[in-house]
PDB file of C-alpha atoms and ligand atoms in Angstrom:
ATOM      1  CA  MET Z   1       0.002  -0.009  -0.016  1.00 96.00           C
ATOM      2  CA  LYS Z   2       1.007   3.598  -0.592  1.00 98.00           C
ATOM      3  CA  LEU Z   3      -0.032   5.609   2.454  1.00 98.00           C
ATOM      4  CA  VAL Z   4       0.533   9.074   3.815  1.00 98.00           C
ATOM      5  CA  LEU Z   5       0.191   9.678   7.576  1.00 97.00           C
ATOM      6  CA  PHE Z   6      -0.952  13.198   8.390  1.00 97.00           C
ATOM      7  CA  GLY Z   7      -1.780  15.127  11.464  1.00 95.00           C
ATOM      8  CA  PRO Z   8      -0.735  17.830  13.927  1.00 93.00           C
ATOM      9  CA  PRO Z   9       2.311  17.538  16.166  1.00 87.00           C
ATOM     10  CA  GLY Z  10       1.458  15.483  19.155  1.00 85.00           C
ATOM     11  CA  ALA Z  11      -1.352  13.566  17.416  1.00 90.00           C
ATOM     12  CA  GLY Z  12       0.576  10.233  17.752  1.00 86.00           C
ATOM     13  CA  LYS Z  13       1.909   9.652  14.184  1.00 89.00           C
ATOM     14  CA  GLY Z  14       4.765   7.505  15.600  1.00 84.00           C
ATOM     15  CA  THR Z  15       2.351   5.394  17.580  1.00 86.00           C
ATOM     16  CA  PHE Z  16      -0.048   4.869  14.735  1.00 93.00           C
ATOM     17  CA  SER Z  17       2.868   3.961  12.470  1.00 93.00           C
ATOM     18  CA  GLY Z  18       3.638   1.162  14.822  1.00 91.00           C
ATOM     19  CA  GLN Z  19      -0.019  -0.059  14.594  1.00 93.00           C
ATOM     20  CA  ILE Z  20       0.102  -0.005  10.747  1.00 96.00           C
ATOM     21  CA  LYS Z  21       3.366  -2.001  10.852  1.00 95.00           C
ATOM     22  CA  LYS Z  22       1.474  -4.802  12.671  1.00 94.00           C
ATOM     23  CA  ILE Z  23      -0.705  -5.172   9.651  1.00 95.00           C
ATOM     24  CA  LEU Z  24       1.994  -4.448   6.975  1.00 96.00           C
ATOM     25  CA  PRO Z  25       5.263  -5.443   8.580  1.00 96.00           C
ATOM     26  CA  ASP Z  26       7.438  -4.937   5.508  1.00 97.00           C
ATOM     27  CA  ILE Z  27       6.088  -1.491   4.521  1.00 97.00           C
ATOM     28  CA  PRO Z  28       8.930   0.994   4.635  1.00 97.00           C
ATOM     29  CA  HIS Z  29       8.191   3.766   7.232  1.00 96.00           C
ATOM     30  CA  ILE Z  30       9.636   6.881   5.643  1.00 96.00           C
ATOM     31  CA  SER Z  31       9.732   9.878   8.063  1.00 94.00           C
ATOM     32  CA  THR Z  32      11.204  12.985   6.553  1.00 95.00           C
ATOM     33  CA  GLY Z  33      11.990  14.314  10.056  1.00 90.00           C
ATOM     34  CA  ASP Z  34      13.893  11.145  10.855  1.00 91.00           C
ATOM     35  CA  ILE Z  35      15.838  11.315   7.621  1.00 95.00           C
ATOM     36  CA  PHE Z  36      16.893  14.958   8.460  1.00 94.00           C
ATOM     37  CA  ARG Z  37      17.823  14.057  12.009  1.00 90.00           C
ATOM     38  CA  GLU Z  38      19.989  11.067  10.795  1.00 93.00           C
ATOM     39  CA  ASN Z  39      21.731  13.347   8.295  1.00 94.00           C
ATOM     40  CA  LEU Z  40      22.332  15.933  10.883  1.00 92.00           C
ATOM     41  CA  LYS Z  41      23.890  13.299  13.178  1.00 92.00           C
ATOM     42  CA  LYS Z  42      26.209  12.196  10.349  1.00 96.00           C
ATOM     43  CA  GLN Z  43      26.940  15.874   9.458  1.00 95.00           C
ATOM     44  CA  THR Z  44      26.129  15.341   5.786  1.00 95.00           C
ATOM     45  CA  GLU Z  45      25.565  18.156   3.346  1.00 94.00           C
ATOM     46  CA  LEU Z  46      21.807  17.574   3.447  1.00 94.00           C
ATOM     47  CA  GLY Z  47      21.881  17.587   7.238  1.00 94.00           C
ATOM     48  CA  LEU Z  48      23.803  20.868   7.437  1.00 94.00           C
ATOM     49  CA  LYS Z  49      21.386  22.406   4.961  1.00 92.00           C
ATOM     50  CA  ALA Z  50      18.372  21.413   6.944  1.00 92.00           C
ATOM     51  CA  LYS Z  51      19.776  22.377  10.393  1.00 91.00           C
ATOM     52  CA  LYS Z  52      19.006  26.050  10.588  1.00 88.00           C
ATOM     53  CA  TYR Z  53      15.376  25.523   9.523  1.00 87.00           C
ATOM     54  CA  MET Z  54      14.904  22.633  11.991  1.00 83.00           C
ATOM     55  CA  ASP Z  55      16.466  24.644  14.844  1.00 80.00           C
ATOM     56  CA  ALA Z  56      14.022  27.488  14.138  1.00 77.00           C
ATOM     57  CA  GLY Z  57      11.083  25.079  13.926  1.00 73.00           C
ATOM     58  CA  GLU Z  58      10.595  26.168  10.289  1.00 82.00           C
ATOM     59  CA  LEU Z  59      10.014  23.987   7.180  1.00 89.00           C
ATOM     60  CA  VAL Z  60      13.012  23.080   5.213  1.00 94.00           C
ATOM     61  CA  PRO Z  61      12.654  24.478   1.563  1.00 95.00           C
ATOM     62  CA  ASP Z  62      10.356  22.439  -0.626  1.00 96.00           C
ATOM     63  CA  GLU Z  63      12.979  21.701  -3.279  1.00 95.00           C
ATOM     64  CA  VAL Z  64      15.347  20.077  -0.727  1.00 96.00           C
ATOM     65  CA  VAL Z  65      12.648  17.826   0.800  1.00 97.00           C
ATOM     66  CA  ILE Z  66      11.052  16.891  -2.604  1.00 97.00           C
ATOM     67  CA  ASP Z  67      14.469  15.801  -4.079  1.00 96.00           C
ATOM     68  CA  MET Z  68      15.113  13.805  -0.908  1.00 96.00           C
ATOM     69  CA  VAL Z  69      11.750  12.051  -1.091  1.00 97.00           C
ATOM     70  CA  ARG Z  70      11.960  11.438  -4.791  1.00 97.00           C
ATOM     71  CA  ASP Z  71      15.307   9.634  -4.282  1.00 96.00           C
ATOM     72  CA  ARG Z  72      13.940   7.590  -1.311  1.00 97.00           C
ATOM     73  CA  LEU Z  73      10.831   6.554  -3.225  1.00 97.00           C
ATOM     74  CA  SER Z  74      12.939   5.147  -6.095  1.00 97.00           C
ATOM     75  CA  LYS Z  75      14.492   2.431  -3.987  1.00 97.00           C
ATOM     76  CA  ASP Z  76      13.689  -1.262  -4.368  1.00 98.00           C
ATOM     77  CA  ASP Z  77      11.983  -1.707  -0.930  1.00 97.00           C
ATOM     78  CA  VAL Z  78       9.417   0.846  -1.992  1.00 98.00           C
ATOM     79  CA  LYS Z  79       8.870  -0.826  -5.400  1.00 96.00           C
ATOM     80  CA  GLN Z  80       8.239  -4.109  -3.583  1.00 97.00           C
ATOM     81  CA  HIS Z  81       6.258  -3.013  -0.514  1.00 97.00           C
ATOM     82  CA  GLY Z  82       4.915   0.450  -1.092  1.00 97.00           C
ATOM     83  CA  PHE Z  83       5.423   3.131   1.577  1.00 98.00           C
ATOM     84  CA  LEU Z  84       4.165   4.780   4.735  1.00 98.00           C
ATOM     85  CA  LEU Z  85       5.121   8.488   4.347  1.00 97.00           C
ATOM     86  CA  ASP Z  86       5.207  10.317   7.689  1.00 95.00           C
ATOM     87  CA  GLY Z  87       5.799  14.105   7.716  1.00 93.00           C
ATOM     88  CA  PHE Z  88       5.550  14.522   3.844  1.00 96.00           C
ATOM     89  CA  PRO Z  89       3.806  16.203   2.064  1.00 97.00           C
ATOM     90  CA  ARG Z  90       3.542  19.216   4.332  1.00 94.00           C
ATOM     91  CA  THR Z  91       2.820  21.896   1.723  1.00 94.00           C
ATOM     92  CA  ILE Z  92       0.763  22.161  -1.438  1.00 94.00           C
ATOM     93  CA  GLU Z  93       4.016  22.218  -3.586  1.00 96.00           C
ATOM     94  CA  GLN Z  94       5.139  18.968  -1.892  1.00 98.00           C
ATOM     95  CA  THR Z  95       1.684  17.509  -2.559  1.00 97.00           C
ATOM     96  CA  LYS Z  96       1.881  18.402  -6.219  1.00 97.00           C
ATOM     97  CA  ALA Z  97       5.401  16.920  -6.449  1.00 98.00           C
ATOM     98  CA  LEU Z  98       4.147  13.706  -4.874  1.00 98.00           C
ATOM     99  CA  ASP Z  99       1.337  13.437  -7.312  1.00 97.00           C
ATOM    100  CA  GLU Z 100       3.972  13.603 -10.156  1.00 98.00           C
ATOM    101  CA  ILE Z 101       6.212  10.988  -8.514  1.00 97.00           C
ATOM    102  CA  THR Z 102       3.382   8.475  -7.755  1.00 97.00           C
ATOM    103  CA  SER Z 103      -0.233   8.025  -6.772  1.00 96.00           C
ATOM    104  CA  ILE Z 104      -1.216   7.174  -3.206  1.00 98.00           C
ATOM    105  CA  ASP Z 105      -3.922   4.847  -1.946  1.00 97.00           C
ATOM    106  CA  ALA Z 106      -4.985   7.037   1.054  1.00 97.00           C
ATOM    107  CA  LEU Z 107      -4.052   9.881   3.319  1.00 98.00           C
ATOM    108  CA  ILE Z 108      -4.691   8.868   6.903  1.00 97.00           C
ATOM    109  CA  LEU Z 109      -5.664  11.984   8.789  1.00 97.00           C
ATOM    110  CA  LEU Z 110      -5.116  11.696  12.529  1.00 96.00           C
ATOM    111  CA  GLU Z 111      -7.491  13.958  14.368  1.00 95.00           C
ATOM    112  CA  LEU Z 112      -7.164  15.183  17.885  1.00 94.00           C
ATOM    113  CA  ASP Z 113      -8.561  18.076  19.770  1.00 91.00           C
ATOM    114  CA  ARG Z 114      -6.164  20.890  20.211  1.00 91.00           C
ATOM    115  CA  GLU Z 115      -6.619  20.970  23.977  1.00 91.00           C
ATOM    116  CA  ILE Z 116      -5.786  17.276  24.236  1.00 91.00           C
ATOM    117  CA  ILE Z 117      -2.630  17.821  22.177  1.00 92.00           C
ATOM    118  CA  LYS Z 118      -1.603  20.556  24.503  1.00 91.00           C
ATOM    119  CA  LYS Z 119      -2.073  18.435  27.571  1.00 89.00           C
ATOM    120  CA  ARG Z 120      -0.133  15.526  25.984  1.00 87.00           C
ATOM    121  CA  ILE Z 121       2.747  17.663  24.970  1.00 87.00           C
ATOM    122  CA  LEU Z 122       2.926  20.225  27.792  1.00 90.00           C
ATOM    123  CA  GLY Z 123       2.324  17.624  30.560  1.00 90.00           C
ATOM    124  CA  ARG Z 124       5.144  15.276  29.609  1.00 85.00           C
ATOM    125  CA  PHE Z 125       8.163  14.745  31.872  1.00 88.00           C
ATOM    126  CA  SER Z 126      10.609  11.984  32.786  1.00 89.00           C
ATOM    127  CA  CYS Z 127      12.320  10.591  35.894  1.00 93.00           C
ATOM    128  CA  PRO Z 128      15.826  12.203  36.130  1.00 92.00           C
ATOM    129  CA  GLU Z 129      17.220   8.919  37.501  1.00 96.00           C
ATOM    130  CA  CYS Z 130      15.890   6.125  35.227  1.00 95.00           C
ATOM    131  CA  GLY Z 131      14.165   7.985  32.353  1.00 90.00           C
ATOM    132  CA  GLU Z 132      10.711   6.608  32.805  1.00 91.00           C
ATOM    133  CA  ILE Z 133       8.229   8.777  30.937  1.00 85.00           C
ATOM    134  CA  TYR Z 134       5.182  10.251  32.584  1.00 91.00           C
ATOM    135  CA  ASN Z 135       2.490  12.864  31.901  1.00 90.00           C
ATOM    136  CA  LYS Z 136       1.185  15.222  34.501  1.00 91.00           C
ATOM    137  CA  TYR Z 137      -2.316  15.094  33.172  1.00 88.00           C
ATOM    138  CA  THR Z 138      -2.792  11.729  31.557  1.00 84.00           C
ATOM    139  CA  LEU Z 139      -0.206   9.441  33.164  1.00 88.00           C
ATOM    140  CA  PRO Z 140       1.239  10.653  36.477  1.00 94.00           C
ATOM    141  CA  PRO Z 141       3.312   8.420  38.739  1.00 97.00           C
ATOM    142  CA  LYS Z 142       1.081   6.648  41.316  1.00 97.00           C
ATOM    143  CA  ASP Z 143       2.678   7.980  44.452  1.00 96.00           C
ATOM    144  CA  ALA Z 144       2.189  11.755  44.883  1.00 96.00           C
ATOM    145  CA  ILE Z 145       4.375  13.308  47.655  1.00 96.00           C
ATOM    146  CA  GLY Z 146       3.385  16.932  47.129  1.00 93.00           C
ATOM    147  CA  GLU Z 147       2.264  19.435  44.558  1.00 93.00           C
ATOM    148  CA  ASP Z 148       3.842  18.373  41.259  1.00 94.00           C
ATOM    149  CA  LYS Z 149       5.991  15.942  43.124  1.00 96.00           C
ATOM    150  CA  TRP Z 150       6.065  12.183  43.024  1.00 97.00           C
ATOM    151  CA  LYS Z 151       7.940   9.008  43.611  1.00 97.00           C
ATOM    152  CA  CYS Z 152       9.073   7.223  40.440  1.00 97.00           C
ATOM    153  CA  ASP Z 153       6.861   4.055  39.942  1.00 97.00           C
ATOM    154  CA  LYS Z 154       9.920   2.286  38.380  1.00 96.00           C
ATOM    155  CA  CYS Z 155      12.978   3.303  40.419  1.00 97.00           C
ATOM    156  CA  GLY Z 156      11.484   5.073  43.513  1.00 97.00           C
ATOM    157  CA  ALA Z 157      13.514   8.305  42.947  1.00 97.00           C
ATOM    158  CA  GLY Z 158      11.775  11.552  43.875  1.00 96.00           C
ATOM    159  CA  ILE Z 159      10.576  13.500  40.806  1.00 96.00           C
ATOM    160  CA  GLU Z 160       9.406  17.165  40.407  1.00 95.00           C
ATOM    161  CA  PHE Z 161       7.525  18.181  37.346  1.00 93.00           C
ATOM    162  CA  ALA Z 162       9.726  20.162  34.890  1.00 85.00           C
ATOM    163  CA  GLN Z 163       8.583  21.070  31.434  1.00 76.00           C
ATOM    164  CA  ARG Z 164      11.053  20.286  28.586  1.00 68.00           C
ATOM    165  CA  SER Z 165      12.581  23.441  27.274  1.00 66.00           C
ATOM    166  CA  ASP Z 166      11.266  22.841  23.795  1.00 62.00           C
ATOM    167  CA  ASP Z 167       7.739  22.103  24.969  1.00 71.00           C
ATOM    168  CA  THR Z 168       6.663  25.532  26.054  1.00 81.00           C
ATOM    169  CA  GLU Z 169       3.015  26.648  25.423  1.00 87.00           C
ATOM    170  CA  GLU Z 170       4.131  29.447  23.150  1.00 85.00           C
ATOM    171  CA  ALA Z 171       6.342  27.244  20.951  1.00 80.00           C
ATOM    172  CA  LEU Z 172       3.642  24.619  20.743  1.00 85.00           C
ATOM    173  CA  GLU Z 173       0.919  27.183  19.758  1.00 88.00           C
ATOM    174  CA  LYS Z 174       3.246  28.274  16.980  1.00 82.00           C
ATOM    175  CA  ARG Z 175       3.831  24.832  15.699  1.00 82.00           C
ATOM    176  CA  LEU Z 176       0.120  24.094  15.725  1.00 89.00           C
ATOM    177  CA  ASP Z 177      -0.592  27.320  13.867  1.00 88.00           C
ATOM    178  CA  VAL Z 178       1.999  26.470  11.223  1.00 85.00           C
ATOM    179  CA  TYR Z 179       0.502  22.975  10.879  1.00 89.00           C
ATOM    180  CA  GLU Z 180      -3.097  24.238  10.439  1.00 91.00           C
ATOM    181  CA  LYS Z 181      -2.092  26.920   7.882  1.00 91.00           C
ATOM    182  CA  ASN Z 182      -0.122  24.444   5.744  1.00 92.00           C
ATOM    183  CA  ALA Z 183      -2.460  21.492   6.244  1.00 95.00           C
ATOM    184  CA  GLU Z 184      -5.614  23.166   4.899  1.00 95.00           C
ATOM    185  CA  PRO Z 185      -4.756  23.148   1.130  1.00 96.00           C
ATOM    186  CA  VAL Z 186      -3.080  19.691   1.440  1.00 97.00           C
ATOM    187  CA  ILE Z 187      -6.298  18.213   2.968  1.00 97.00           C
ATOM    188  CA  ALA Z 188      -8.447  20.037   0.407  1.00 97.00           C
ATOM    189  CA  HIS Z 189      -6.375  18.516  -2.384  1.00 97.00           C
ATOM    190  CA  TYR Z 190      -6.776  14.901  -1.198  1.00 98.00           C
ATOM    191  CA  LYS Z 191     -10.445  15.496  -0.252  1.00 97.00           C
ATOM    192  CA  SER Z 192     -11.127  16.431  -3.886  1.00 97.00           C
ATOM    193  CA  LYS Z 193      -9.673  13.070  -4.912  1.00 97.00           C
ATOM    194  CA  ASN Z 194     -11.679  11.249  -2.286  1.00 97.00           C
ATOM    195  CA  LEU Z 195      -8.478   9.814  -0.671  1.00 97.00           C
ATOM    196  CA  ILE Z 196      -8.856  10.992   2.900  1.00 97.00           C
ATOM    197  CA  ARG Z 197      -9.439   8.420   5.744  1.00 97.00           C
ATOM    198  CA  THR Z 198      -9.984  10.105   9.073  1.00 97.00           C
ATOM    199  CA  VAL Z 199      -8.860   8.358  12.318  1.00 96.00           C
ATOM    200  CA  ASP Z 200      -9.674   9.630  15.876  1.00 95.00           C
ATOM    201  CA  SER Z 201      -6.223   9.401  17.479  1.00 92.00           C
ATOM    202  CA  THR Z 202      -7.370   9.751  21.129  1.00 90.00           C
ATOM    203  CA  ASP Z 203      -6.309   6.235  21.821  1.00 87.00           C
ATOM    204  CA  THR Z 204      -5.055   4.352  18.756  1.00 91.00           C
ATOM    205  CA  LEU Z 205      -3.134   1.811  20.926  1.00 88.00           C
ATOM    206  CA  LYS Z 206      -6.528   0.414  21.895  1.00 91.00           C
ATOM    207  CA  MET Z 207      -7.600  -0.272  18.235  1.00 94.00           C
ATOM    208  CA  SER Z 208      -7.905  -3.870  17.210  1.00 94.00           C
ATOM    209  CA  GLU Z 209      -6.212  -5.233  14.097  1.00 94.00           C
ATOM    210  CA  GLU Z 210      -9.625  -5.247  12.337  1.00 95.00           C
ATOM    211  CA  GLU Z 211     -10.174  -1.622  13.257  1.00 95.00           C
ATOM    212  CA  ILE Z 212      -6.666  -0.625  11.942  1.00 95.00           C
ATOM    213  CA  LYS Z 213      -7.269  -2.561   8.734  1.00 96.00           C
ATOM    214  CA  SER Z 214     -10.562  -0.801   8.244  1.00 94.00           C
ATOM    215  CA  ALA Z 215      -9.079   2.590   9.120  1.00 94.00           C
ATOM    216  CA  ILE Z 216      -6.339   2.275   6.450  1.00 95.00           C
ATOM    217  CA  GLY Z 217      -8.486   0.586   3.867  1.00 94.00           C
ATOM    218  CA  TYR Z 218      -6.584  -2.664   3.826  1.00 94.00           C
ATOM    219  CA  LYS Z 219      -8.590  -5.302   1.978  1.00 86.00           C
ATOM    220  CA  ARG Z 220      -6.761  -8.644   2.068  1.00 76.00           C
TER     221      ARG Z 220
HETATM  222  P1  AMP M 301       9.188  16.254  12.255  1.00 94.23           P
HETATM  223  O1  AMP M 301       9.936  15.238  13.032  1.00 94.23           O
HETATM  224  O2  AMP M 301       8.337  15.611  11.227  1.00 94.23           O
HETATM  225  O3  AMP M 301       8.409  17.204  13.161  1.00 94.23           O
HETATM  226  O4  AMP M 301      10.293  17.062  11.449  1.00 94.23           O
HETATM  227  C1  AMP M 301      11.268  17.774  12.157  1.00 94.23           C
HETATM  228  C2  AMP M 301      11.749  18.952  11.270  1.00 94.23           C
HETATM  229  O5  AMP M 301      12.185  18.542  10.019  1.00 94.23           O
HETATM  230  C3  AMP M 301      10.651  19.891  10.910  1.00 94.23           C
HETATM  231  O6  AMP M 301      10.383  20.932  11.943  1.00 94.23           O
HETATM  232  C4  AMP M 301      11.111  20.553   9.640  1.00 94.23           C
HETATM  233  O7  AMP M 301      12.176  21.565   9.904  1.00 94.23           O
HETATM  234  C5  AMP M 301      11.884  19.378   9.018  1.00 94.23           C
HETATM  235  N1  AMP M 301      10.907  18.690   8.055  1.00 94.23           N
HETATM  236  C6  AMP M 301      10.526  17.386   8.183  1.00 94.23           C
HETATM  237  N2  AMP M 301       9.624  17.078   7.283  1.00 94.23           N
HETATM  238  C7  AMP M 301       9.503  18.168   6.388  1.00 94.23           C
HETATM  239  C8  AMP M 301       8.799  18.471   5.236  1.00 94.23           C
HETATM  240  N3  AMP M 301       7.938  17.658   4.568  1.00 94.23           N
HETATM  241  N4  AMP M 301       8.924  19.747   4.768  1.00 94.23           N
HETATM  242  C9  AMP M 301       9.727  20.625   5.286  1.00 94.23           C
HETATM  243  N5  AMP M 301      10.432  20.420   6.411  1.00 94.23           N
HETATM  244  C10 AMP M 301      10.277  19.239   6.946  1.00 94.23           C
END
């Protein structure tokens, strides 16, 4: 299958990719954000080109992303097993370029209320000792020892809630605004082709295999 996974930051695209992999274990999961991060780690020319945009939370220029995706989609694993594109297309130019490269079976639109996204992202924190991940609103440690203070369920260390520096409300609002502005024409484009499949992403981990198959339009 040739699928695009689409949705706002914090909607759980990574989690839902894992669910799709249960149905289609060989499908290459192609995340443009991951490819940029790998290139940055290896200090490649592409990584260095993308760095300043990524640092500022801005989109890397279309021509850079489009060339990268065109190259990735020409590989043998894609010819054999299709693809699950995650994080591309993000703009109408990227959408048109993808149309020229190939035709997709569906765009899976993960929908989640903005207030829930904010709680998910702004509430997350981890144990400074063992790294166990929690959420102040949705998944706090069991043992509260004061306001915003707990004992870690896993290692027993004392933890005080501290927001990640890149998870401020202001930065998140900006990322959500950027998403909404760019998403509108992309969604309209695929809606006109009748290719949108909407998934409520409140709790996709609870979906059964049958529900996932039906959500992505898998027929075999
Ligand atoms: P992500 O992990 O998908 O949020 O991507 C991380 C960063 O990589 C983004 O903030 C952008 O700077 C860049 N990026 C990833 N995918 C794209 C894309 N399709 N178009 C432009 N920039 C992208």
